[in-house]
Amino acid sequence: MAERVVVVGGGVVGIACAHYLSCGGYDVTVVDQDRIGGGCSHGNCGHICASHVLPLNEPANLLAGFSSLVNPRAPFRVRPQWRPALLRWLWEFARRCNHRHALSAGSAMKSILDASLREYEALFRTREFEAEWQPLGLLYVLRTGRGMDRFAAQDAMLRDTFGVAATRIEGSELPEFEPALRAGLAGGFLYEGDAFLRPDALTGSWRRWLARRGVRFEENRRVRGVETTAGEIARLRTDAGEVTADHYVFASGAWSGALAADLGCPLPIEPGKGYSITTTRPRNCPRHAMLFTEHRVGATPFDDGFRLGSMMEFAGFDATLPPWRIRQLTDAARYYLHEPTGDEVLETWCGWRPMTWDSLPVIGRVPGLANGVLATGHHMLGMTMAPATGRLVSDIIAEEATHIDAAPFSPARFA
């Protein structure tokens, strides 16, 4: 009889864990407090960014965070609040805003990002998944000469340190390369190894494929607590009764910290709120996925829609969706695109990314609990890192050599 695994969290990371565990011969059940494929796995821009190796910890973001205390409309904002956990998180984040941490975290990030891209390419070669997969690269667009110079310096560092290089496109060449862009922009950088997809199409297709393999999905089932005994997890308490298994995987994103006390493991994960708007396709719709770096806004074309997304707010689990935040997205896009949106709004959305203070995910055994594994803290790159995370979790539970070094992601680093 196959060993049973319960995966807590039905976002893309939880689905990826279920995939590799099922392929490894385990009997898998996925439980989620809401719907499978919801949350940040639904409303993000679908960028698969193998090039995004640098951590969020950088002096510019530290300064932006401090200035945002008096600017509620800042795209990177820390809302004034006096929660000890957040203050500790901000202090630890600030301590890591240095070159040494950038190199260390970047090396770990590159390994998991490269591994995930390879896993995605293998998955889509099977033609089993419908996700509007487009391996066309990711285009960073700069509006000003100053922004172009700053990004060029970053690109040179990425090339020289990590071997990640972009193709530079001058402003005069941009409209021909991407006709949806306005004339007069400073230029852009195309990371050709990146890709994009439609997030809800991926999670829906992946779930259906796994269900055919016998993976069970239980929605609207919140885990209320974890009971442990003799160095193992004995059961989960949910609002629909107890759940038992041989192994437990916690892939619950921004909500993971709620279980830290029961697990006996510090999990300094703060919710980083983001927003998006999805419309019908503009008549002059971009062909490429793009990031408007100076405004911190991303754009992605879908087969039957178009999405703008951005913002990073540390405001707790505030579920409000202010119309002016959505206008910020469309107003920013007007600087770059002939048509910033389509004629009809299909959806406005907000959700919470699971942010760690060192910008690295948390993947590994729960310290002191032999049958518990964490798979969380993927900040803005959960969609990108999901496949490599799922494979790592399967490697760990099977007690096999991991396909990449998992040490930098260990939960024990917070002890």
GROMACS .gro file of C-alpha atoms in nm:
model
  415
    1MET     CA    1   0.000   0.000   0.000
    2ALA     CA    2   0.135   0.341  -0.100
    3GLU     CA    3   0.240   0.582   0.173
    4ARG     CA    4  -0.005   0.868   0.219
    5VAL     CA    5   0.089   1.235   0.189
    6VAL     CA    6  -0.129   1.533   0.272
    7VAL     CA    7  -0.031   1.860   0.105
    8VAL     CA    8  -0.167   2.166   0.286
    9GLY     CA    9  -0.217   2.438   0.025
   10GLY     CA   10  -0.361   2.410  -0.324
   11GLY     CA   11  -0.174   2.688  -0.500
   12VAL     CA   12   0.075   2.619  -0.776
   13VAL     CA   13   0.346   2.514  -0.528
   14GLY     CA   14   0.112   2.265  -0.356
   15ILE     CA   15  -0.001   2.133  -0.694
   16ALA     CA   16   0.361   2.089  -0.803
   17CYS     CA   17   0.437   1.900  -0.481
   18ALA     CA   18   0.138   1.674  -0.548
   19HIS     CA   19   0.265   1.614  -0.902
   20TYR     CA   20   0.612   1.492  -0.813
   21LEU     CA   21   0.489   1.294  -0.512
   22SER     CA   22   0.224   1.123  -0.722
   23CYS     CA   23   0.481   1.042  -0.988
   24GLY     CA   24   0.695   0.900  -0.707
   25GLY     CA   25   0.423   0.653  -0.614
   26TYR     CA   26   0.268   0.827  -0.313
   27ASP     CA   27  -0.104   0.846  -0.236
   28VAL     CA   28  -0.164   1.223  -0.231
   29THR     CA   29  -0.441   1.445  -0.098
   30VAL     CA   30  -0.432   1.825  -0.135
   31VAL     CA   31  -0.638   2.036   0.107
   32ASP     CA   32  -0.692   2.409   0.077
   33GLN     CA   33  -0.875   2.666   0.289
   34ASP     CA   34  -1.028   2.815  -0.025
   35ARG     CA   35  -1.029   2.688  -0.381
   36ILE     CA   36  -0.755   2.499  -0.560
   37GLY     CA   37  -0.544   2.731  -0.775
   38GLY     CA   38  -0.672   3.044  -0.600
   39GLY     CA   39  -0.474   3.319  -0.428
   40CYS     CA   40  -0.152   3.439  -0.587
   41SER     CA   41  -0.154   3.135  -0.814
   42HIS     CA   42  -0.457   3.289  -0.986
   43GLY     CA   43  -0.397   3.662  -1.022
   44ASN     CA   44  -0.025   3.695  -1.097
   45CYS     CA   45   0.127   3.788  -1.433
   46GLY     CA   46   0.250   3.437  -1.514
   47HIS     CA   47   0.612   3.537  -1.573
   48ILE     CA   48   0.856   3.245  -1.555
   49CYS     CA   49   1.168   3.440  -1.466
   50ALA     CA   50   1.482   3.227  -1.463
   51SER     CA   51   1.670   3.558  -1.490
   52HIS     CA   52   1.534   3.692  -1.160
   53VAL     CA   53   1.826   3.578  -0.945
   54LEU     CA   54   1.878   3.892  -0.736
   55PRO     CA   55   1.701   3.906  -0.398
   56LEU     CA   56   1.454   4.177  -0.305
   57ASN     CA   57   1.706   4.284  -0.039
   58GLU     CA   58   1.870   4.588  -0.192
   59PRO     CA   59   1.933   4.939  -0.058
   60ALA     CA   60   1.692   5.096  -0.309
   61ASN     CA   61   1.403   4.888  -0.176
   62LEU     CA   62   1.504   4.963   0.181
   63LEU     CA   63   1.489   5.336   0.110
   64ALA     CA   64   1.161   5.294  -0.077
   65GLY     CA   65   1.014   5.113   0.223
   66PHE     CA   66   1.105   5.392   0.463
   67SER     CA   67   0.976   5.668   0.233
   68SER     CA   68   0.650   5.478   0.181
   69LEU     CA   69   0.557   5.525   0.547
   70VAL     CA   70   0.437   5.873   0.453
   71ASN     CA   71   0.327   5.791   0.096
   72PRO     CA   72   0.026   5.557   0.082
   73ARG     CA   73   0.042   5.547  -0.299
   74ALA     CA   74   0.398   5.414  -0.318
   75PRO     CA   75   0.423   5.097  -0.533
   76PHE     CA   76   0.650   4.944  -0.266
   77ARG     CA   77   0.484   5.030   0.063
   78VAL     CA   78   0.511   4.950   0.431
   79ARG     CA   79   0.190   5.058   0.602
   80PRO     CA   80   0.261   5.212   0.946
   81GLN     CA   81   0.187   4.945   1.204
   82TRP     CA   82   0.345   4.831   1.529
   83ARG     CA   83   0.348   4.454   1.508
   84PRO     CA   84   0.663   4.309   1.670
   85ALA     CA   85   0.678   4.033   1.406
   86LEU     CA   86   0.680   4.286   1.121
   87LEU     CA   87   0.936   4.509   1.294
   88ARG     CA   88   1.164   4.209   1.341
   89TRP     CA   89   1.108   4.110   0.976
   90LEU     CA   90   1.198   4.460   0.854
   91TRP     CA   91   1.510   4.466   1.071
   92GLU     CA   92   1.629   4.130   0.938
   93PHE     CA   93   1.547   4.237   0.582
   94ALA     CA   94   1.747   4.559   0.626
   95ARG     CA   95   2.047   4.371   0.766
   96ARG     CA   96   2.065   4.175   0.442
   97CYS     CA   97   2.055   4.472   0.206
   98ASN     CA   98   2.420   4.435   0.108
   99HIS     CA   99   2.636   4.300  -0.172
  100ARG     CA  100   2.749   3.991   0.018
  101HIS     CA  101   2.392   3.871   0.074
  102ALA     CA  102   2.299   3.950  -0.287
  103LEU     CA  103   2.575   3.719  -0.412
  104SER     CA  104   2.492   3.440  -0.167
  105ALA     CA  105   2.115   3.453  -0.219
  106GLY     CA  106   2.157   3.500  -0.594
  107SER     CA  107   2.363   3.183  -0.625
  108ALA     CA  108   2.095   2.981  -0.445
  109MET     CA  109   1.818   3.144  -0.646
  110LYS     CA  110   1.989   3.070  -0.975
  111SER     CA  111   2.006   2.700  -0.896
  112ILE     CA  112   1.634   2.666  -0.820
  113LEU     CA  113   1.525   2.898  -1.102
  114ASP     CA  114   1.730   2.712  -1.363
  115ALA     CA  115   1.601   2.379  -1.231
  116SER     CA  116   1.240   2.499  -1.249
  117LEU     CA  117   1.277   2.616  -1.608
  118ARG     CA  118   1.411   2.273  -1.703
  119GLU     CA  119   1.117   2.107  -1.527
  120TYR     CA  120   0.866   2.332  -1.705
  121GLU     CA  121   1.023   2.258  -2.042
  122ALA     CA  122   0.998   1.885  -1.971
  123LEU     CA  123   0.635   1.917  -1.857
  124PHE     CA  124   0.526   2.107  -2.164
  125ARG     CA  125   0.707   1.872  -2.400
  126THR     CA  126   0.456   1.608  -2.293
  127ARG     CA  127   0.171   1.823  -2.433
  128GLU     CA  128  -0.042   1.712  -2.139
  129PHE     CA  129  -0.088   2.065  -2.002
  130GLU     CA  130  -0.271   2.361  -2.154
  131ALA     CA  131  -0.124   2.680  -2.008
  132GLU     CA  132  -0.060   2.915  -2.304
  133TRP     CA  133   0.314   2.852  -2.253
  134GLN     CA  134   0.521   3.107  -2.447
  135PRO     CA  135   0.904   3.075  -2.430
  136LEU     CA  136   0.953   3.419  -2.585
  137GLY     CA  137   1.160   3.577  -2.309
  138LEU     CA  138   1.078   3.862  -2.073
  139LEU     CA  139   1.121   4.222  -2.189
  140TYR     CA  140   1.224   4.488  -1.936
  141VAL     CA  141   1.125   4.831  -2.072
  142LEU     CA  142   1.287   5.154  -1.952
  143ARG     CA  143   1.131   5.495  -1.999
  144THR     CA  144   1.425   5.721  -1.911
  145GLY     CA  145   1.793   5.732  -1.993
  146ARG     CA  146   1.874   5.724  -1.623
  147GLY     CA  147   1.667   5.409  -1.581
  148MET     CA  148   1.839   5.256  -1.882
  149ASP     CA  149   2.184   5.325  -1.735
  150ARG     CA  150   2.090   5.176  -1.398
  151PHE     CA  151   1.946   4.864  -1.554
  152ALA     CA  152   2.250   4.827  -1.781
  153ALA     CA  153   2.473   4.823  -1.472
  154GLN     CA  154   2.254   4.555  -1.312
  155ASP     CA  155   2.254   4.352  -1.632
  156ALA     CA  156   2.634   4.368  -1.647
  157MET     CA  157   2.653   4.241  -1.289
  158LEU     CA  158   2.413   3.957  -1.365
  159ARG     CA  159   2.617   3.862  -1.671
  160ASP     CA  160   2.956   3.880  -1.502
  161THR     CA  161   2.852   3.716  -1.171
  162PHE     CA  162   2.580   3.468  -1.263
  163GLY     CA  163   2.613   3.421  -1.638
  164VAL     CA  164   2.265   3.567  -1.695
  165ALA     CA  165   2.268   3.811  -1.987
  166ALA     CA  166   2.006   4.004  -2.181
  167THR     CA  167   1.990   4.140  -2.533
  168ARG     CA  168   1.991   4.520  -2.522
  169ILE     CA  169   1.737   4.696  -2.743
  170GLU     CA  170   1.777   5.069  -2.801
  171GLY     CA  171   1.475   5.297  -2.780
  172SER     CA  172   1.469   5.365  -3.152
  173GLU     CA  173   1.443   4.988  -3.215
  174LEU     CA  174   1.174   4.910  -2.960
  175PRO     CA  175   0.862   4.996  -3.168
  176GLU     CA  176   0.975   4.764  -3.445
  177PHE     CA  177   1.059   4.484  -3.202
  178GLU     CA  178   0.733   4.528  -3.006
  179PRO     CA  179   0.478   4.740  -3.197
  180ALA     CA  180   0.252   4.776  -2.891
  181LEU     CA  181   0.513   5.003  -2.730
  182ARG     CA  182   0.510   5.379  -2.773
  183ALA     CA  183   0.788   5.564  -2.950
  184GLY     CA  184   1.027   5.772  -2.742
  185LEU     CA  185   1.111   5.515  -2.473
  186ALA     CA  186   1.474   5.483  -2.367
  187GLY     CA  187   1.511   5.114  -2.448
  188GLY     CA  188   1.478   4.764  -2.313
  189PHE     CA  189   1.652   4.441  -2.220
  190LEU     CA  190   1.521   4.103  -2.336
  191TYR     CA  191   1.602   3.799  -2.121
  192GLU     CA  192   1.550   3.535  -2.384
  193GLY     CA  193   1.568   3.240  -2.143
  194ASP     CA  194   1.248   3.349  -1.965
  195ALA     CA  195   0.891   3.257  -2.055
  196PHE     CA  196   0.531   3.329  -1.961
  197LEU     CA  197   0.202   3.144  -1.928
  198ARG     CA  198  -0.154   3.189  -1.809
  199PRO     CA  199  -0.158   3.100  -1.436
  200ASP     CA  200  -0.520   2.984  -1.402
  201ALA     CA  201  -0.488   2.775  -1.717
  202LEU     CA  202  -0.181   2.601  -1.572
  203THR     CA  203  -0.332   2.523  -1.231
  204GLY     CA  204  -0.663   2.409  -1.383
  205SER     CA  205  -0.496   2.183  -1.639
  206TRP     CA  206  -0.248   2.045  -1.385
  207ARG     CA  207  -0.523   1.972  -1.134
  208ARG     CA  208  -0.728   1.781  -1.392
  209TRP     CA  209  -0.422   1.577  -1.495
  210LEU     CA  210  -0.345   1.490  -1.133
  211ALA     CA  211  -0.708   1.400  -1.058
  212ARG     CA  212  -0.694   1.146  -1.340
  213ARG     CA  213  -0.391   0.994  -1.163
  214GLY     CA  214  -0.590   0.961  -0.841
  215VAL     CA  215  -0.476   1.270  -0.651
  216ARG     CA  216  -0.761   1.400  -0.433
  217PHE     CA  217  -0.837   1.770  -0.390
  218GLU     CA  218  -1.040   1.903  -0.098
  219GLU     CA  219  -1.142   2.269  -0.113
  220ASN     CA  220  -1.275   2.501   0.161
  221ARG     CA  221  -1.106   2.293   0.431
  222ARG     CA  222  -0.902   2.506   0.669
  223VAL     CA  223  -0.632   2.350   0.887
  224ARG     CA  224  -0.688   2.473   1.241
  225GLY     CA  225  -0.397   2.303   1.413
  226VAL     CA  226  -0.123   2.040   1.402
  227GLU     CA  227  -0.092   1.772   1.669
  228THR     CA  228   0.251   1.619   1.725
  229THR     CA  229   0.385   1.330   1.931
  230ALA     CA  230   0.729   1.174   1.974
  231GLY     CA  231   0.895   1.391   1.711
  232GLU     CA  232   0.632   1.334   1.442
  233ILE     CA  233   0.308   1.489   1.323
  234ALA     CA  234   0.020   1.272   1.440
  235ARG     CA  235  -0.272   1.449   1.272
  236LEU     CA  236  -0.411   1.775   1.139
  237ARG     CA  237  -0.719   1.936   1.290
  238THR     CA  238  -0.938   2.089   1.022
  239ASP     CA  239  -1.281   2.250   1.027
  240ALA     CA  240  -1.410   1.932   0.863
  241GLY     CA  241  -1.251   1.684   1.102
  242GLU     CA  242  -0.912   1.525   1.158
  243VAL     CA  243  -0.671   1.427   0.880
  244THR     CA  244  -0.396   1.167   0.917
  245ALA     CA  245  -0.118   1.062   0.681
  246ASP     CA  246   0.236   0.924   0.675
  247HIS     CA  247   0.384   1.255   0.558
  248TYR     CA  248   0.267   1.617   0.568
  249VAL     CA  249   0.369   1.897   0.332
  250PHE     CA  250   0.292   2.257   0.421
  251ALA     CA  251   0.266   2.469   0.107
  252SER     CA  252   0.026   2.728   0.243
  253GLY     CA  253   0.198   3.041   0.117
  254ALA     CA  254   0.147   3.364   0.309
  255TRP     CA  255  -0.064   3.180   0.569
  256SER     CA  256   0.217   2.943   0.667
  257GLY     CA  257   0.316   3.148   0.970
  258ALA     CA  258  -0.015   3.064   1.142
  259LEU     CA  259   0.108   2.706   1.189
  260ALA     CA  260   0.458   2.796   1.311
  261ALA     CA  261   0.376   2.758   1.680
  262ASP     CA  262   0.220   2.414   1.633
  263LEU     CA  263   0.516   2.303   1.421
  264GLY     CA  264   0.765   2.443   1.673
  265CYS     CA  265   0.951   2.614   1.390
  266PRO     CA  266   0.999   2.990   1.341
  267LEU     CA  267   0.849   3.096   1.006
  268PRO     CA  268   0.911   3.468   0.951
  269ILE     CA  269   0.679   3.504   0.652
  270GLU     CA  270   0.500   3.833   0.594
  271PRO     CA  271   0.215   3.877   0.343
  272GLY     CA  272   0.320   4.107   0.058
  273LYS     CA  273   0.003   4.232  -0.107
  274GLY     CA  274  -0.013   4.261  -0.483
  275TYR     CA  275  -0.277   4.371  -0.735
  276SER     CA  276  -0.375   4.296  -1.092
  277ILE     CA  277  -0.632   4.386  -1.354
  278THR     CA  278  -0.731   4.157  -1.641
  279THR     CA  279  -0.909   4.293  -1.948
  280THR     CA  280  -0.996   4.181  -2.295
  281ARG     CA  281  -0.705   4.203  -2.537
  282PRO     CA  282  -0.625   4.555  -2.660
  283ARG     CA  283  -0.647   4.597  -3.035
  284ASN     CA  284  -0.271   4.659  -3.036
  285CYS     CA  285  -0.185   4.389  -2.784
  286PRO     CA  286   0.177   4.319  -2.689
  287ARG     CA  287   0.333   3.999  -2.812
  288HIS     CA  288   0.582   3.981  -2.525
  289ALA     CA  289   0.544   3.971  -2.150
  290MET     CA  290   0.700   4.288  -2.012
  291LEU     CA  291   0.812   4.461  -1.694
  292PHE     CA  292   0.799   4.839  -1.677
  293THR     CA  293   1.080   4.856  -1.425
  294GLU     CA  294   1.066   5.222  -1.330
  295HIS     CA  295   0.696   5.190  -1.241
  296ARG     CA  296   0.718   4.832  -1.102
  297VAL     CA  297   0.437   4.710  -1.328
  298GLY     CA  298   0.422   4.386  -1.524
  299ALA     CA  299   0.217   4.313  -1.837
  300THR     CA  300   0.122   3.980  -1.994
  301PRO     CA  301  -0.079   3.897  -2.307
  302PHE     CA  302  -0.309   3.594  -2.292
  303ASP     CA  303  -0.489   3.421  -2.579
  304ASP     CA  304  -0.816   3.590  -2.483
  305GLY     CA  305  -0.708   3.860  -2.238
  306PHE     CA  306  -0.443   4.097  -2.109
  307ARG     CA  307  -0.313   4.146  -1.753
  308LEU     CA  308  -0.134   4.424  -1.566
  309GLY     CA  309   0.000   4.350  -1.219
  310SER     CA  310   0.223   4.498  -0.953
  311MET     CA  311   0.261   4.660  -0.610
  312MET     CA  312   0.413   4.531  -0.290
  313GLU     CA  313   0.230   4.634   0.026
  314PHE     CA  314   0.319   4.517   0.375
  315ALA     CA  315  -0.024   4.577   0.525
  316GLY     CA  316  -0.108   4.244   0.686
  317PHE     CA  317  -0.401   4.048   0.544
  318ASP     CA  318  -0.590   4.357   0.432
  319ALA     CA  319  -0.838   4.232   0.170
  320THR     CA  320  -0.958   4.571   0.044
  321LEU     CA  321  -0.925   4.639  -0.327
  322PRO     CA  322  -0.902   5.018  -0.367
  323PRO     CA  323  -0.995   5.137  -0.718
  324TRP     CA  324  -0.708   5.387  -0.711
  325ARG     CA  325  -0.457   5.101  -0.683
  326ILE     CA  326  -0.594   4.949  -1.002
  327ARG     CA  327  -0.580   5.292  -1.169
  328GLN     CA  328  -0.212   5.308  -1.074
  329LEU     CA  329  -0.153   5.000  -1.287
  330THR     CA  330  -0.333   5.135  -1.592
  331ASP     CA  331  -0.191   5.488  -1.552
  332ALA     CA  332   0.163   5.348  -1.540
  333ALA     CA  333   0.103   5.134  -1.848
  334ARG     CA  334  -0.003   5.444  -2.046
  335TYR     CA  335   0.357   5.568  -2.040
  336TYR     CA  336   0.463   5.260  -2.235
  337LEU     CA  337   0.175   5.114  -2.436
  338HIS     CA  338  -0.041   5.259  -2.713
  339GLU     CA  339  -0.335   5.085  -2.547
  340PRO     CA  340  -0.282   5.008  -2.177
  341THR     CA  341  -0.593   4.786  -2.149
  342GLY     CA  342  -0.864   4.627  -2.353
  343ASP     CA  343  -1.218   4.766  -2.372
  344GLU     CA  344  -1.372   4.536  -2.110
  345VAL     CA  345  -1.248   4.470  -1.756
  346LEU     CA  346  -1.271   4.097  -1.684
  347GLU     CA  347  -1.131   4.093  -1.330
  348THR     CA  348  -0.963   4.306  -1.065
  349TRP     CA  349  -0.771   4.116  -0.801
  350CYS     CA  350  -0.548   4.134  -0.494
  351GLY     CA  351  -0.357   3.863  -0.312
  352TRP     CA  352  -0.071   3.801  -0.071
  353ARG     CA  353   0.276   3.678  -0.159
  354PRO     CA  354   0.469   3.487   0.112
  355MET     CA  355   0.773   3.706   0.181
  356THR     CA  356   1.080   3.588   0.374
  357TRP     CA  357   1.333   3.837   0.507
  358ASP     CA  358   1.619   3.689   0.302
  359SER     CA  359   1.419   3.653  -0.025
  360LEU     CA  360   1.475   3.276  -0.032
  361PRO     CA  361   1.199   3.014  -0.018
  362VAL     CA  362   1.157   2.775   0.274
  363ILE     CA  363   1.191   2.415   0.154
  364GLY     CA  364   1.288   2.126   0.378
  365ARG     CA  365   1.200   1.909   0.676
  366VAL     CA  366   1.040   2.079   0.974
  367PRO     CA  367   1.312   2.075   1.242
  368GLY     CA  368   1.221   1.817   1.505
  369LEU     CA  369   0.933   1.663   1.306
  370ALA     CA  370   1.047   1.371   1.095
  371ASN     CA  371   0.737   1.350   0.874
  372GLY     CA  372   0.677   1.721   0.811
  373VAL     CA  373   0.811   1.920   0.514
  374LEU     CA  374   0.776   2.292   0.441
  375ALA     CA  375   0.740   2.435   0.090
  376THR     CA  376   0.660   2.804   0.124
  377GLY     CA  377   0.807   3.156   0.122
  378HIS     CA  378   0.842   3.188  -0.256
  379HIS     CA  379   0.771   3.566  -0.248
  380MET     CA  380   0.699   3.694  -0.604
  381LEU     CA  381   0.831   3.383  -0.779
  382GLY     CA  382   0.602   3.101  -0.670
  383MET     CA  383   0.485   3.039  -1.025
  384THR     CA  384   0.847   3.026  -1.142
  385MET     CA  385   0.988   2.808  -0.864
  386ALA     CA  386   0.697   2.565  -0.824
  387PRO     CA  387   0.824   2.268  -1.029
  388ALA     CA  388   1.173   2.260  -0.875
  389THR     CA  389   1.014   2.298  -0.529
  390GLY     CA  390   0.779   2.007  -0.593
  391ARG     CA  391   1.064   1.788  -0.708
  392LEU     CA  392   1.274   1.887  -0.403
  393VAL     CA  393   0.988   1.796  -0.169
  394SER     CA  394   0.953   1.457  -0.337
  395ASP     CA  395   1.330   1.400  -0.312
  396ILE     CA  396   1.326   1.488   0.059
  397ILE     CA  397   1.032   1.264   0.149
  398ALA     CA  398   1.178   0.974  -0.048
  399GLU     CA  399   1.512   1.036   0.129
  400GLU     CA  400   1.689   1.054  -0.205
  401ALA     CA  401   1.972   1.284  -0.309
  402THR     CA  402   1.812   1.619  -0.397
  403HIS     CA  403   1.839   1.730  -0.760
  404ILE     CA  404   1.981   2.066  -0.643
  405ASP     CA  405   2.140   2.172  -0.315
  406ALA     CA  406   1.850   2.227  -0.073
  407ALA     CA  407   2.062   2.361   0.215
  408PRO     CA  408   2.012   2.735   0.140
  409PHE     CA  409   1.634   2.688   0.166
  410SER     CA  410   1.630   2.492   0.493
  411PRO     CA  411   1.375   2.601   0.757
  412ALA     CA  412   1.650   2.551   1.016
  413ARG     CA  413   1.811   2.881   0.912
  414PHE     CA  414   1.549   3.068   1.115
  415ALA     CA  415   1.609   2.875   1.437
   0.00000   0.00000   0.00000
